[in-house]
Tab-separated table of C-alpha atoms in Angstrom:
chain	number	residue	atom	x	y	z
A	1	MET	CA	2.349	-32.732	10.442
A	2	ARG	CA	6.065	-32.217	11.270
A	3	PHE	CA	8.514	-34.966	12.473
A	4	LEU	CA	12.028	-33.972	13.529
A	5	ILE	CA	14.683	-35.947	12.968
A	6	THR	CA	18.017	-34.885	15.134
A	7	ALA	CA	21.466	-36.546	14.705
A	8	GLN	CA	25.126	-35.484	15.067
A	9	ASP	CA	27.691	-35.941	12.816
A	10	THR	CA	31.129	-34.650	12.948
A	11	ALA	CA	30.245	-30.963	11.529
A	12	GLY	CA	27.592	-30.763	14.615
A	13	ASN	CA	23.882	-30.931	15.256
A	14	VAL	CA	21.740	-31.866	12.150
A	15	THR	CA	18.207	-31.188	12.429
A	16	LEU	CA	15.579	-32.063	9.636
A	17	ASN	CA	11.970	-32.662	9.376
A	18	ARG	CA	9.552	-34.787	7.444
A	19	GLY	CA	5.658	-34.637	7.004
A	20	SER	CA	5.131	-38.546	7.689
A	21	VAL	CA	6.374	-41.343	9.240
A	22	PRO	CA	7.634	-43.426	6.508
A	23	ALA	CA	9.926	-40.116	5.317
A	24	ALA	CA	11.107	-39.636	8.990
A	25	LEU	CA	12.056	-43.209	9.189
A	26	LYS	CA	13.881	-43.274	5.794
A	27	LYS	CA	15.839	-40.196	6.585
A	28	ALA	CA	16.640	-41.549	9.954
A	29	ALA	CA	18.324	-44.205	8.052
A	30	GLU	CA	19.949	-42.573	5.863
A	31	LEU	CA	21.886	-40.643	8.396
A	32	ILE	CA	22.741	-43.441	10.323
A	33	SER	CA	24.114	-45.271	7.013
A	34	ASP	CA	26.041	-41.973	6.655
A	35	GLY	CA	27.751	-42.310	9.999
A	36	CYS	CA	25.470	-39.841	12.034
A	37	TRP	CA	25.219	-40.824	15.842
A	38	ASN	CA	22.489	-39.711	18.384
A	39	VAL	CA	19.774	-40.041	15.599
A	40	GLU	CA	16.143	-39.625	16.998
A	41	ILE	CA	12.775	-38.777	15.684
A	42	VAL	CA	10.437	-36.530	17.475
A	43	THR	CA	6.558	-36.736	16.814
A	44	PRO	CA	4.376	-33.943	16.417
A	45	ASP	CA	2.887	-34.917	20.098
A	46	GLY	CA	6.819	-35.132	21.747
A	47	ALA	CA	7.158	-38.492	21.865
A	48	THR	CA	10.973	-39.420	21.112
A	49	TYR	CA	12.146	-42.417	19.176
A	50	GLN	CA	16.092	-43.859	18.728
A	51	PRO	CA	17.001	-46.386	16.545
A	52	GLY	CA	16.102	-48.843	18.613
A	53	GLU	CA	12.395	-47.877	19.193
A	54	PHE	CA	11.892	-47.260	15.079
A	55	ASP	CA	9.895	-50.249	14.959
A	56	GLN	CA	7.772	-49.148	17.526
A	57	LEU	CA	7.023	-45.756	15.864
A	58	ARG	CA	6.507	-47.860	12.808
A	59	ASP	CA	3.832	-50.031	14.622
A	60	ARG	CA	2.282	-47.337	15.901
A	61	VAL	CA	1.500	-45.977	12.179
A	62	GLY	CA	0.474	-49.364	11.105
A	63	ALA	CA	-0.612	-51.326	7.776
A	64	ALA	CA	-3.860	-49.185	7.745
A	65	GLY	CA	-2.083	-45.565	7.353
A	66	PRO	CA	-1.207	-43.160	9.610
A	67	ASP	CA	-2.051	-42.816	13.282
A	68	ARG	CA	-4.569	-39.593	13.310
A	69	SER	CA	-3.353	-39.229	17.040
A	70	LEU	CA	-0.154	-38.376	15.826
A	71	THR	CA	-1.502	-35.099	14.207
A	72	THR	CA	-3.623	-33.745	17.604
A	73	LEU	CA	-1.585	-31.454	19.567
């Protein structure tokens, strides 16, 4: 399962990947705090989340663990 984190900084475009929602959210928060802009997380099913929607992504996973629908392509 691969979550893409995309952003822009003064050097250009940044694209990273992480294997879980918590890891993707953590990296996105780090990029924002480092001054990057246009930060987005793209889920394995192609849904795109911007910073104002990160809570929705977090809720999609929920306290019970990963949403298995995120792994279905």
